[in-house]
Amino acid sequence: MMQWVAFLFFASMTLLSALGVVLLPNIIYVILSLLSTLVMVAGIFFVAGAELVGALQLLIYAVAIAVFYVLVLTAVPWEKALKKDSHYRVEGVLTFPILLAFYLEIILVFLLGISVSPKGQIREFIQNLGNTQVVGSILFSKYFFAFELVSLVLLVGMIGAVIVGRREDKTYEDGSP
Amino acid sequence: MKMVPLEAYLILSLLLFGLGVFGMIVRRNLVAILMSTELALNAVNVAFVGADSHLGLVDGQVFALFIIALAAVEAAVGLGIIVAIFRLRKVESSDELTDMGG
C-alpha cells in the first residue's frame, strides 16, 4: 500500500514536471523542470527496487547532465527565444495515437517473449544478494561485451564532441562554414 | 507486500514518451528539443525497470545503465553541435536551419 502511494506521488510529479519541460516558455524554468523530472524518475526507480539505477540516475543525470545543459545555456543567447511561441501543436498531439499503437506492439512482444522464454535460472541467485551486487555480477558476466562497447561509444562521443566544438576560422577552402 | 503492477509503469512510460515526442515536435529552441529527447530516454528507462520489477530479473536495469551512458554521450555531442551551429550561423531556433530543406 505504501509502495503504491509512493509510486502515484512520484508518477504524478514526473508527469507534471514533464509538462513543464514541454510547455514552459522560459528556458531556465524548463531546465529546472527537467531537473525535477529526473529526480522524480529516480524515485520511481527506487520504488521499483532498482537502487543502483536510481542512484546513478541522481548522480549522472540529475547532476552531471543537468549542469551540462545549464553550461550550454550560457553559450547560446536564450533571451531571443522568449518572444517566439511554439508551433505544430496539433501535429504534436496527433502523434499520440501512433505512440499508443507502438506501445501496444511493445507490450505484445514482451508478453509473448516472456511466455516462451526459459525462466527461473537465476532467480535463486538474485534473491540472496542485494540489488547492486546482482546488477554488477550480471553486468560483468553476461553483458560484459556490451559494457566494453558502451565505453567505446563514450570514447567516440568524446572525440566527436571535441572535433565539433573546435574553434577554427575556415572549415573549407572557399571559406564557407 | 503489494507490488506496483506492470501496467502502471507502462502507462507512465507511455505518457512520458508522448510528452517527449510532443516536445520534440513543438519546441523551436534547439536546447529545449534536446531536453525533450531526455524525457523520451527516461520513459524507456522507466519501462525497462518496471518490466524488471515485474519479472524479478535485473537485465533491464543493466540496459537502463547503458541508456544513461548513451544519454550522456548524446547530450555532449548534441550540445556541442548546438554551440557550433550558433557560432557559425548565429541562429538558435530550428526554424532558421533551412539549409537542407528542399
PDB file of C-alpha atoms in Angstrom:
ATOM      1  CA  MET A   1       0.000   0.000   0.000  1.00  0.00           C
ATOM      2  CA  MET A   2       2.777   2.358   0.981  1.00  0.00           C
ATOM      3  CA  GLN A   3       4.607   1.425  -2.210  1.00  0.00           C
ATOM      4  CA  TRP A   4       1.556   2.240  -4.300  1.00  0.00           C
ATOM      5  CA  VAL A   5       1.130   5.666  -2.673  1.00  0.00           C
ATOM      6  CA  ALA A   6       4.809   6.451  -3.261  1.00  0.00           C
ATOM      7  CA  PHE A   7       4.539   5.327  -6.877  1.00  0.00           C
ATOM      8  CA  LEU A   8       1.482   7.503  -7.508  1.00  0.00           C
ATOM      9  CA  PHE A   9       3.193  10.517  -5.951  1.00  0.00           C
ATOM     10  CA  PHE A  10       6.379  10.066  -7.992  1.00  0.00           C
ATOM     11  CA  ALA A  11       4.454   9.361 -11.204  1.00  0.00           C
ATOM     12  CA  SER A  12       2.209  12.410 -10.886  1.00  0.00           C
ATOM     13  CA  MET A  13       5.169  14.655 -10.081  1.00  0.00           C
ATOM     14  CA  THR A  14       7.078  13.206 -13.056  1.00  0.00           C
ATOM     15  CA  LEU A  15       4.240  13.941 -15.448  1.00  0.00           C
ATOM     16  CA  LEU A  16       3.667  17.415 -14.007  1.00  0.00           C
ATOM     17  CA  SER A  17       7.340  18.332 -14.376  1.00  0.00           C
ATOM     18  CA  ALA A  18       7.448  16.815 -17.872  1.00  0.00           C
ATOM     19  CA  LEU A  19       4.519  19.036 -18.826  1.00  0.00           C
ATOM     20  CA  GLY A  20       6.595  21.928 -17.577  1.00  0.00           C
ATOM     21  CA  VAL A  21       9.521  20.849 -19.770  1.00  0.00           C
ATOM     22  CA  VAL A  22       7.301  20.760 -22.836  1.00  0.00           C
ATOM     23  CA  LEU A  23       5.182  23.858 -22.273  1.00  0.00           C
ATOM     24  CA  LEU A  24       7.065  26.489 -20.266  1.00  0.00           C
ATOM     25  CA  PRO A  25       8.354  29.415 -22.351  1.00  0.00           C
ATOM     26  CA  ASN A  26      11.387  30.433 -20.306  1.00  0.00           C
ATOM     27  CA  ILE A  27      14.300  28.087 -20.896  1.00  0.00           C
ATOM     28  CA  ILE A  28      15.602  28.473 -17.340  1.00  0.00           C
ATOM     29  CA  TYR A  29      12.285  27.259 -15.950  1.00  0.00           C
ATOM     30  CA  VAL A  30      12.417  24.453 -18.497  1.00  0.00           C
ATOM     31  CA  ILE A  31      15.747  23.216 -17.196  1.00  0.00           C
ATOM     32  CA  LEU A  32      14.586  23.401 -13.567  1.00  0.00           C
ATOM     33  CA  SER A  33      11.523  21.418 -14.587  1.00  0.00           C
ATOM     34  CA  LEU A  34      13.734  18.844 -16.345  1.00  0.00           C
ATOM     35  CA  LEU A  35      15.794  18.517 -13.153  1.00  0.00           C
ATOM     36  CA  SER A  36      12.615  17.867 -11.161  1.00  0.00           C
ATOM     37  CA  THR A  37      11.543  15.241 -13.694  1.00  0.00           C
ATOM     38  CA  LEU A  38      14.864  13.413 -13.479  1.00  0.00           C
ATOM     39  CA  VAL A  39      14.801  13.340  -9.674  1.00  0.00           C
ATOM     40  CA  MET A  40      11.226  12.032  -9.650  1.00  0.00           C
ATOM     41  CA  VAL A  41      12.116   9.301 -12.183  1.00  0.00           C
ATOM     42  CA  ALA A  42      14.900   8.292  -9.787  1.00  0.00           C
ATOM     43  CA  GLY A  43      12.210   7.985  -7.111  1.00  0.00           C
ATOM     44  CA  ILE A  44      10.256   5.655  -9.383  1.00  0.00           C
ATOM     45  CA  PHE A  45      13.382   3.527  -9.780  1.00  0.00           C
ATOM     46  CA  PHE A  46      13.674   3.308  -6.000  1.00  0.00           C
ATOM     47  CA  VAL A  47      10.030   2.224  -5.741  1.00  0.00           C
ATOM     48  CA  ALA A  48      10.703  -0.493  -8.322  1.00  0.00           C
ATOM     49  CA  GLY A  49      13.633  -1.773  -6.269  1.00  0.00           C
ATOM     50  CA  ALA A  50      16.361  -0.691  -8.691  1.00  0.00           C
ATOM     51  CA  GLU A  51      18.571   1.098  -6.201  1.00  0.00           C
ATOM     52  CA  LEU A  52      21.741   1.181  -8.286  1.00  0.00           C
ATOM     53  CA  VAL A  53      19.997   2.617 -11.342  1.00  0.00           C
ATOM     54  CA  GLY A  54      18.218   5.176  -9.163  1.00  0.00           C
ATOM     55  CA  ALA A  55      21.449   6.301  -7.544  1.00  0.00           C
ATOM     56  CA  LEU A  56      23.177   6.569 -10.922  1.00  0.00           C
ATOM     57  CA  GLN A  57      20.170   8.444 -12.268  1.00  0.00           C
ATOM     58  CA  LEU A  58      20.645  11.003  -9.493  1.00  0.00           C
ATOM     59  CA  LEU A  59      24.417  11.158  -9.894  1.00  0.00           C
ATOM     60  CA  ILE A  60      24.808  11.146 -13.668  1.00  0.00           C
ATOM     61  CA  TYR A  61      21.514  12.514 -14.976  1.00  0.00           C
ATOM     62  CA  ALA A  62      20.306  14.928 -12.351  1.00  0.00           C
ATOM     63  CA  VAL A  63      23.737  16.314 -11.544  1.00  0.00           C
ATOM     64  CA  ALA A  64      26.117  15.921 -14.485  1.00  0.00           C
ATOM     65  CA  ILE A  65      23.815  16.233 -17.486  1.00  0.00           C
ATOM     66  CA  ALA A  66      21.612  18.966 -15.981  1.00  0.00           C
ATOM     67  CA  VAL A  67      24.663  21.043 -15.084  1.00  0.00           C
ATOM     68  CA  PHE A  68      25.947  20.488 -18.613  1.00  0.00           C
ATOM     69  CA  TYR A  69      22.702  21.877 -20.041  1.00  0.00           C
ATOM     70  CA  VAL A  70      22.977  24.954 -17.821  1.00  0.00           C
ATOM     71  CA  LEU A  71      26.559  25.430 -19.012  1.00  0.00           C
ATOM     72  CA  VAL A  72      25.492  25.340 -22.654  1.00  0.00           C
ATOM     73  CA  LEU A  73      22.700  27.828 -21.986  1.00  0.00           C
ATOM     74  CA  THR A  74      25.353  30.357 -21.105  1.00  0.00           C
ATOM     75  CA  ALA A  75      26.895  29.898 -24.572  1.00  0.00           C
ATOM     76  CA  VAL A  76      23.719  30.429 -26.627  1.00  0.00           C
ATOM     77  CA  PRO A  77      21.588  33.556 -26.338  1.00  0.00           C
ATOM     78  CA  TRP A  78      18.379  32.169 -24.926  1.00  0.00           C
ATOM     79  CA  GLU A  79      16.771  35.574 -24.451  1.00  0.00           C
ATOM     80  CA  LYS A  80      15.929  35.655 -28.149  1.00  0.00           C
ATOM     81  CA  ALA A  81      13.827  32.538 -27.828  1.00  0.00           C
ATOM     82  CA  LEU A  82      11.466  34.036 -25.249  1.00  0.00           C
ATOM     83  CA  LYS A  83       9.484  36.016 -27.773  1.00  0.00           C
ATOM     84  CA  LYS A  84       8.733  33.093 -30.061  1.00  0.00           C
ATOM     85  CA  ASP A  85       5.832  30.807 -29.340  1.00  0.00           C
ATOM     86  CA  SER A  86       5.807  27.174 -30.259  1.00  0.00           C
ATOM     87  CA  HIS A  87       4.354  25.705 -33.410  1.00  0.00           C
ATOM     88  CA  TYR A  88       2.989  22.411 -34.791  1.00  0.00           C
ATOM     89  CA  ARG A  89       0.877  21.867 -31.673  1.00  0.00           C
ATOM     90  CA  VAL A  90      -1.832  19.904 -33.497  1.00  0.00           C
ATOM     91  CA  GLU A  91       0.713  17.679 -35.220  1.00  0.00           C
ATOM     92  CA  GLY A  92       2.374  17.044 -31.876  1.00  0.00           C
ATOM     93  CA  VAL A  93      -0.883  15.883 -30.313  1.00  0.00           C
ATOM     94  CA  LEU A  94      -1.632  13.747 -33.366  1.00  0.00           C
ATOM     95  CA  THR A  95       1.472  11.626 -32.760  1.00  0.00           C
ATOM     96  CA  PHE A  96      -0.087  10.211 -29.606  1.00  0.00           C
ATOM     97  CA  PRO A  97      -2.278   7.502 -31.233  1.00  0.00           C
ATOM     98  CA  ILE A  98       0.760   6.317 -33.184  1.00  0.00           C
ATOM     99  CA  LEU A  99       2.704   6.085 -29.935  1.00  0.00           C
ATOM    100  CA  LEU A 100      -0.155   4.170 -28.333  1.00  0.00           C
ATOM    101  CA  ALA A 101      -0.072   1.609 -31.154  1.00  0.00           C
ATOM    102  CA  PHE A 102       3.702   1.411 -30.801  1.00  0.00           C
ATOM    103  CA  TYR A 103       3.448   0.708 -27.063  1.00  0.00           C
ATOM    104  CA  LEU A 104       0.768  -1.906 -27.615  1.00  0.00           C
ATOM    105  CA  GLU A 105       3.163  -3.603 -30.014  1.00  0.00           C
ATOM    106  CA  ILE A 106       5.905  -3.486 -27.381  1.00  0.00           C
ATOM    107  CA  ILE A 107       3.600  -4.984 -24.744  1.00  0.00           C
ATOM    108  CA  LEU A 108       2.570  -7.739 -27.167  1.00  0.00           C
ATOM    109  CA  VAL A 109       6.193  -8.623 -27.910  1.00  0.00           C
ATOM    110  CA  PHE A 110       7.087  -8.502 -24.199  1.00  0.00           C
ATOM    111  CA  LEU A 111       4.258 -10.743 -23.035  1.00  0.00           C
ATOM    112  CA  LEU A 112       4.776 -13.175 -25.906  1.00  0.00           C
ATOM    113  CA  GLY A 113       8.514 -13.237 -25.252  1.00  0.00           C
ATOM    114  CA  ILE A 114       8.303 -13.924 -21.532  1.00  0.00           C
ATOM    115  CA  SER A 115       5.669 -16.582 -22.065  1.00  0.00           C
ATOM    116  CA  VAL A 116       8.069 -18.689 -24.140  1.00  0.00           C
ATOM    117  CA  SER A 117      11.412 -17.782 -22.571  1.00  0.00           C
ATOM    118  CA  PRO A 118      13.052 -20.193 -20.125  1.00  0.00           C
ATOM    119  CA  LYS A 119      12.737 -18.651 -16.694  1.00  0.00           C
ATOM    120  CA  GLY A 120      13.870 -19.253 -13.187  1.00  0.00           C
ATOM    121  CA  GLN A 121      17.527 -19.926 -13.919  1.00  0.00           C
ATOM    122  CA  ILE A 122      18.999 -17.105 -11.852  1.00  0.00           C
ATOM    123  CA  ARG A 123      16.068 -16.228  -9.574  1.00  0.00           C
ATOM    124  CA  GLU A 124      17.562 -18.039  -6.558  1.00  0.00           C
ATOM    125  CA  PHE A 125      20.908 -16.419  -7.232  1.00  0.00           C
ATOM    126  CA  ILE A 126      19.272 -12.993  -7.265  1.00  0.00           C
ATOM    127  CA  GLN A 127      17.244 -13.425  -4.115  1.00  0.00           C
ATOM    128  CA  ASN A 128      20.296 -13.958  -1.921  1.00  0.00           C
ATOM    129  CA  LEU A 129      22.068 -10.760  -2.935  1.00  0.00           C
ATOM    130  CA  GLY A 130      21.425  -7.032  -2.877  1.00  0.00           C
ATOM    131  CA  ASN A 131      20.460  -5.085  -5.965  1.00  0.00           C
ATOM    132  CA  THR A 132      23.894  -3.568  -6.587  1.00  0.00           C
ATOM    133  CA  GLN A 133      25.673  -6.911  -6.308  1.00  0.00           C
ATOM    134  CA  VAL A 134      23.268  -8.561  -8.706  1.00  0.00           C
ATOM    135  CA  VAL A 135      23.483  -5.799 -11.291  1.00  0.00           C
ATOM    136  CA  GLY A 136      27.265  -5.803 -11.049  1.00  0.00           C
ATOM    137  CA  SER A 137      27.580  -9.558 -11.437  1.00  0.00           C
ATOM    138  CA  ILE A 138      25.209  -9.644 -14.425  1.00  0.00           C
ATOM    139  CA  LEU A 139      26.880  -6.605 -15.975  1.00  0.00           C
ATOM    140  CA  PHE A 140      30.350  -8.092 -15.757  1.00  0.00           C
ATOM    141  CA  SER A 141      29.447 -11.595 -16.870  1.00  0.00           C
ATOM    142  CA  LYS A 142      26.525 -11.735 -19.291  1.00  0.00           C
ATOM    143  CA  TYR A 143      26.758  -8.211 -20.670  1.00  0.00           C
ATOM    144  CA  PHE A 144      30.489  -7.656 -20.454  1.00  0.00           C
ATOM    145  CA  PHE A 145      30.936  -7.181 -24.201  1.00  0.00           C
ATOM    146  CA  ALA A 146      28.110  -4.628 -24.312  1.00  0.00           C
ATOM    147  CA  PHE A 147      29.701  -2.856 -21.347  1.00  0.00           C
ATOM    148  CA  GLU A 148      33.004  -2.528 -23.206  1.00  0.00           C
ATOM    149  CA  LEU A 149      31.106  -1.414 -26.315  1.00  0.00           C
ATOM    150  CA  VAL A 150      29.465   1.374 -24.308  1.00  0.00           C
ATOM    151  CA  SER A 151      32.894   2.556 -23.181  1.00  0.00           C
ATOM    152  CA  LEU A 152      33.960   2.619 -26.846  1.00  0.00           C
ATOM    153  CA  VAL A 153      30.869   4.670 -27.706  1.00  0.00           C
ATOM    154  CA  LEU A 154      31.728   7.084 -24.883  1.00  0.00           C
ATOM    155  CA  LEU A 155      35.242   7.472 -26.291  1.00  0.00           C
ATOM    156  CA  VAL A 156      33.938   8.093 -29.816  1.00  0.00           C
ATOM    157  CA  GLY A 157      31.412  10.599 -28.474  1.00  0.00           C
ATOM    158  CA  MET A 158      34.095  12.445 -26.560  1.00  0.00           C
ATOM    159  CA  ILE A 159      36.312  12.693 -29.649  1.00  0.00           C
ATOM    160  CA  GLY A 160      33.331  13.779 -31.738  1.00  0.00           C
ATOM    161  CA  ALA A 161      32.342  16.489 -29.261  1.00  0.00           C
ATOM    162  CA  VAL A 162      35.905  17.819 -29.231  1.00  0.00           C
ATOM    163  CA  ILE A 163      36.067  17.870 -33.036  1.00  0.00           C
ATOM    164  CA  VAL A 164      32.661  19.533 -33.404  1.00  0.00           C
ATOM    165  CA  GLY A 165      33.413  22.128 -30.757  1.00  0.00           C
ATOM    166  CA  ARG A 166      36.851  23.001 -32.057  1.00  0.00           C
ATOM    167  CA  ARG A 167      37.239  26.644 -32.991  1.00  0.00           C
ATOM    168  CA  GLU A 168      38.577  27.327 -36.450  1.00  0.00           C
ATOM    169  CA  ASP A 169      38.248  30.233 -38.807  1.00  0.00           C
ATOM    170  CA  LYS A 170      37.632  28.340 -42.020  1.00  0.00           C
ATOM    171  CA  THR A 171      36.214  24.893 -42.367  1.00  0.00           C
ATOM    172  CA  TYR A 172      36.575  24.577 -46.140  1.00  0.00           C
ATOM    173  CA  GLU A 173      38.926  26.072 -48.690  1.00  0.00           C
ATOM    174  CA  ASP A 174      36.453  28.630 -50.038  1.00  0.00           C
ATOM    175  CA  GLY A 175      35.635  29.976 -46.584  1.00  0.00           C
ATOM    176  CA  SER A 176      32.083  28.662 -46.293  1.00  0.00           C
ATOM    177  CA  PRO A 177      31.350  27.266 -42.851  1.00  0.00           C
TER     178      PRO A 177
ATOM    179  CA  MET B   1       3.627  -6.624   0.123  1.00  0.00           C
ATOM    180  CA  LYS B   2       1.545  -5.393  -2.784  1.00  0.00           C
ATOM    181  CA  MET B   3       3.647  -4.773  -5.850  1.00  0.00           C
ATOM    182  CA  VAL B   4       3.027  -1.923  -8.237  1.00  0.00           C
ATOM    183  CA  PRO B   5       1.586  -3.587 -11.370  1.00  0.00           C
ATOM    184  CA  LEU B   6       3.435  -3.594 -14.673  1.00  0.00           C
ATOM    185  CA  GLU B   7       0.626  -1.655 -16.348  1.00  0.00           C
ATOM    186  CA  ALA B   8       1.248   1.365 -14.109  1.00  0.00           C
ATOM    187  CA  TYR B   9       4.891   1.538 -15.204  1.00  0.00           C
ATOM    188  CA  LEU B  10       3.931   1.133 -18.844  1.00  0.00           C
ATOM    189  CA  ILE B  11       1.228   3.828 -18.700  1.00  0.00           C
ATOM    190  CA  LEU B  12       3.662   6.226 -17.047  1.00  0.00           C
ATOM    191  CA  SER B  13       6.291   5.349 -19.650  1.00  0.00           C
ATOM    192  CA  LEU B  14       3.817   5.903 -22.469  1.00  0.00           C
ATOM    193  CA  LEU B  15       2.749   9.304 -21.160  1.00  0.00           C
ATOM    194  CA  LEU B  16       6.337  10.406 -20.564  1.00  0.00           C
ATOM    195  CA  PHE B  17       7.440   9.247 -24.021  1.00  0.00           C
ATOM    196  CA  GLY B  18       4.452  11.013 -25.565  1.00  0.00           C
ATOM    197  CA  LEU B  19       5.377  14.217 -23.804  1.00  0.00           C
ATOM    198  CA  GLY B  20       8.951  13.841 -25.051  1.00  0.00           C
ATOM    199  CA  VAL B  21       7.895  13.395 -28.669  1.00  0.00           C
ATOM    200  CA  PHE B  22       5.388  16.239 -28.311  1.00  0.00           C
ATOM    201  CA  GLY B  23       8.178  18.486 -27.051  1.00  0.00           C
ATOM    202  CA  MET B  24      10.495  17.462 -29.895  1.00  0.00           C
ATOM    203  CA  ILE B  25       7.841  18.486 -32.427  1.00  0.00           C
ATOM    204  CA  VAL B  26       6.512  21.593 -30.709  1.00  0.00           C
ATOM    205  CA  ARG B  27       9.665  23.253 -29.429  1.00  0.00           C
ATOM    206  CA  ARG B  28      11.701  25.696 -31.506  1.00  0.00           C
ATOM    207  CA  ASN B  29      14.656  26.180 -29.235  1.00  0.00           C
ATOM    208  CA  LEU B  30      17.367  23.625 -30.028  1.00  0.00           C
ATOM    209  CA  VAL B  31      18.330  23.122 -26.384  1.00  0.00           C
ATOM    210  CA  ALA B  32      14.692  22.517 -25.448  1.00  0.00           C
ATOM    211  CA  ILE B  33      14.447  19.905 -28.222  1.00  0.00           C
ATOM    212  CA  LEU B  34      17.395  18.037 -26.680  1.00  0.00           C
ATOM    213  CA  MET B  35      15.752  18.226 -23.247  1.00  0.00           C
ATOM    214  CA  SER B  36      12.601  16.642 -24.688  1.00  0.00           C
ATOM    215  CA  THR B  37      14.831  13.855 -26.006  1.00  0.00           C
ATOM    216  CA  GLU B  38      15.985  13.282 -22.437  1.00  0.00           C
ATOM    217  CA  LEU B  39      12.334  12.865 -21.412  1.00  0.00           C
ATOM    218  CA  ALA B  40      11.857  10.156 -24.032  1.00  0.00           C
ATOM    219  CA  LEU B  41      15.033   8.345 -22.917  1.00  0.00           C
ATOM    220  CA  ASN B  42      13.818   8.417 -19.314  1.00  0.00           C
ATOM    221  CA  ALA B  43      10.495   6.951 -20.414  1.00  0.00           C
ATOM    222  CA  VAL B  44      12.362   3.981 -21.912  1.00  0.00           C
ATOM    223  CA  ASN B  45      14.272   3.564 -18.655  1.00  0.00           C
ATOM    224  CA  VAL B  46      11.036   3.522 -16.667  1.00  0.00           C
ATOM    225  CA  ALA B  47       9.657   0.801 -18.951  1.00  0.00           C
ATOM    226  CA  PHE B  48      12.843  -1.283 -18.526  1.00  0.00           C
ATOM    227  CA  VAL B  49      12.913  -1.014 -14.739  1.00  0.00           C
ATOM    228  CA  GLY B  50       9.179  -1.623 -14.415  1.00  0.00           C
ATOM    229  CA  ALA B  51       9.423  -4.786 -16.510  1.00  0.00           C
ATOM    230  CA  ASP B  52      12.339  -5.838 -14.310  1.00  0.00           C
ATOM    231  CA  SER B  53      10.376  -5.498 -11.100  1.00  0.00           C
ATOM    232  CA  HIS B  54       7.551  -7.458 -12.747  1.00  0.00           C
ATOM    233  CA  LEU B  55       9.846 -10.295 -13.843  1.00  0.00           C
ATOM    234  CA  GLY B  56      12.202 -10.302 -10.886  1.00  0.00           C
ATOM    235  CA  LEU B  57      15.269 -10.031 -13.092  1.00  0.00           C
ATOM    236  CA  VAL B  58      17.963  -7.369 -13.454  1.00  0.00           C
ATOM    237  CA  ASP B  59      18.725  -7.444 -17.194  1.00  0.00           C
ATOM    238  CA  GLY B  60      16.578  -4.399 -17.824  1.00  0.00           C
ATOM    239  CA  GLN B  61      18.460  -2.455 -15.169  1.00  0.00           C
ATOM    240  CA  VAL B  62      21.722  -3.226 -16.960  1.00  0.00           C
ATOM    241  CA  PHE B  63      20.232  -1.811 -20.141  1.00  0.00           C
ATOM    242  CA  ALA B  64      18.969   1.200 -18.192  1.00  0.00           C
ATOM    243  CA  LEU B  65      22.589   1.836 -17.170  1.00  0.00           C
ATOM    244  CA  PHE B  66      23.636   1.628 -20.830  1.00  0.00           C
ATOM    245  CA  ILE B  67      20.890   4.094 -21.760  1.00  0.00           C
ATOM    246  CA  ILE B  68      22.089   6.532 -19.093  1.00  0.00           C
ATOM    247  CA  ALA B  69      25.625   6.347 -20.509  1.00  0.00           C
ATOM    248  CA  LEU B  70      24.367   6.835 -24.069  1.00  0.00           C
ATOM    249  CA  ALA B  71      22.248   9.794 -22.914  1.00  0.00           C
ATOM    250  CA  ALA B  72      25.421  11.403 -21.586  1.00  0.00           C
ATOM    251  CA  VAL B  73      27.103  10.912 -24.984  1.00  0.00           C
ATOM    252  CA  GLU B  74      24.036  12.240 -26.781  1.00  0.00           C
ATOM    253  CA  ALA B  75      23.953  15.346 -24.596  1.00  0.00           C
ATOM    254  CA  ALA B  76      27.665  16.005 -25.124  1.00  0.00           C
ATOM    255  CA  VAL B  77      27.594  15.639 -28.899  1.00  0.00           C
ATOM    256  CA  GLY B  78      24.223  17.332 -29.344  1.00  0.00           C
ATOM    257  CA  LEU B  79      25.078  20.335 -27.233  1.00  0.00           C
ATOM    258  CA  GLY B  80      28.458  20.587 -28.969  1.00  0.00           C
ATOM    259  CA  ILE B  81      26.642  20.691 -32.303  1.00  0.00           C
ATOM    260  CA  ILE B  82      24.249  23.362 -30.992  1.00  0.00           C
ATOM    261  CA  VAL B  83      27.103  25.552 -29.803  1.00  0.00           C
ATOM    262  CA  ALA B  84      28.859  25.077 -33.157  1.00  0.00           C
ATOM    263  CA  ILE B  85      25.660  25.952 -35.050  1.00  0.00           C
ATOM    264  CA  PHE B  86      25.257  29.116 -33.062  1.00  0.00           C
ATOM    265  CA  ARG B  87      28.892  30.104 -33.528  1.00  0.00           C
ATOM    266  CA  LEU B  88      28.838  29.563 -37.291  1.00  0.00           C
ATOM    267  CA  ARG B  89      25.283  30.611 -38.193  1.00  0.00           C
ATOM    268  CA  LYS B  90      24.182  32.858 -35.284  1.00  0.00           C
ATOM    269  CA  VAL B  91      20.842  31.061 -35.061  1.00  0.00           C
ATOM    270  CA  GLU B  92      19.455  29.021 -32.210  1.00  0.00           C
ATOM    271  CA  SER B  93      15.972  28.151 -33.467  1.00  0.00           C
ATOM    272  CA  SER B  94      15.126  25.094 -35.508  1.00  0.00           C
ATOM    273  CA  ASP B  95      13.022  27.250 -37.857  1.00  0.00           C
ATOM    274  CA  GLU B  96      16.044  29.094 -39.195  1.00  0.00           C
ATOM    275  CA  LEU B  97      18.042  25.977 -40.025  1.00  0.00           C
ATOM    276  CA  THR B  98      16.699  25.528 -43.551  1.00  0.00           C
ATOM    277  CA  ASP B  99      19.893  24.766 -45.429  1.00  0.00           C
ATOM    278  CA  MET B 100      18.918  21.170 -46.075  1.00  0.00           C
ATOM    279  CA  GLY B 101      15.273  21.946 -46.857  1.00  0.00           C
ATOM    280  CA  GLY B 102      14.052  21.058 -50.335  1.00  0.00           C
TER     281      GLY B 102
END
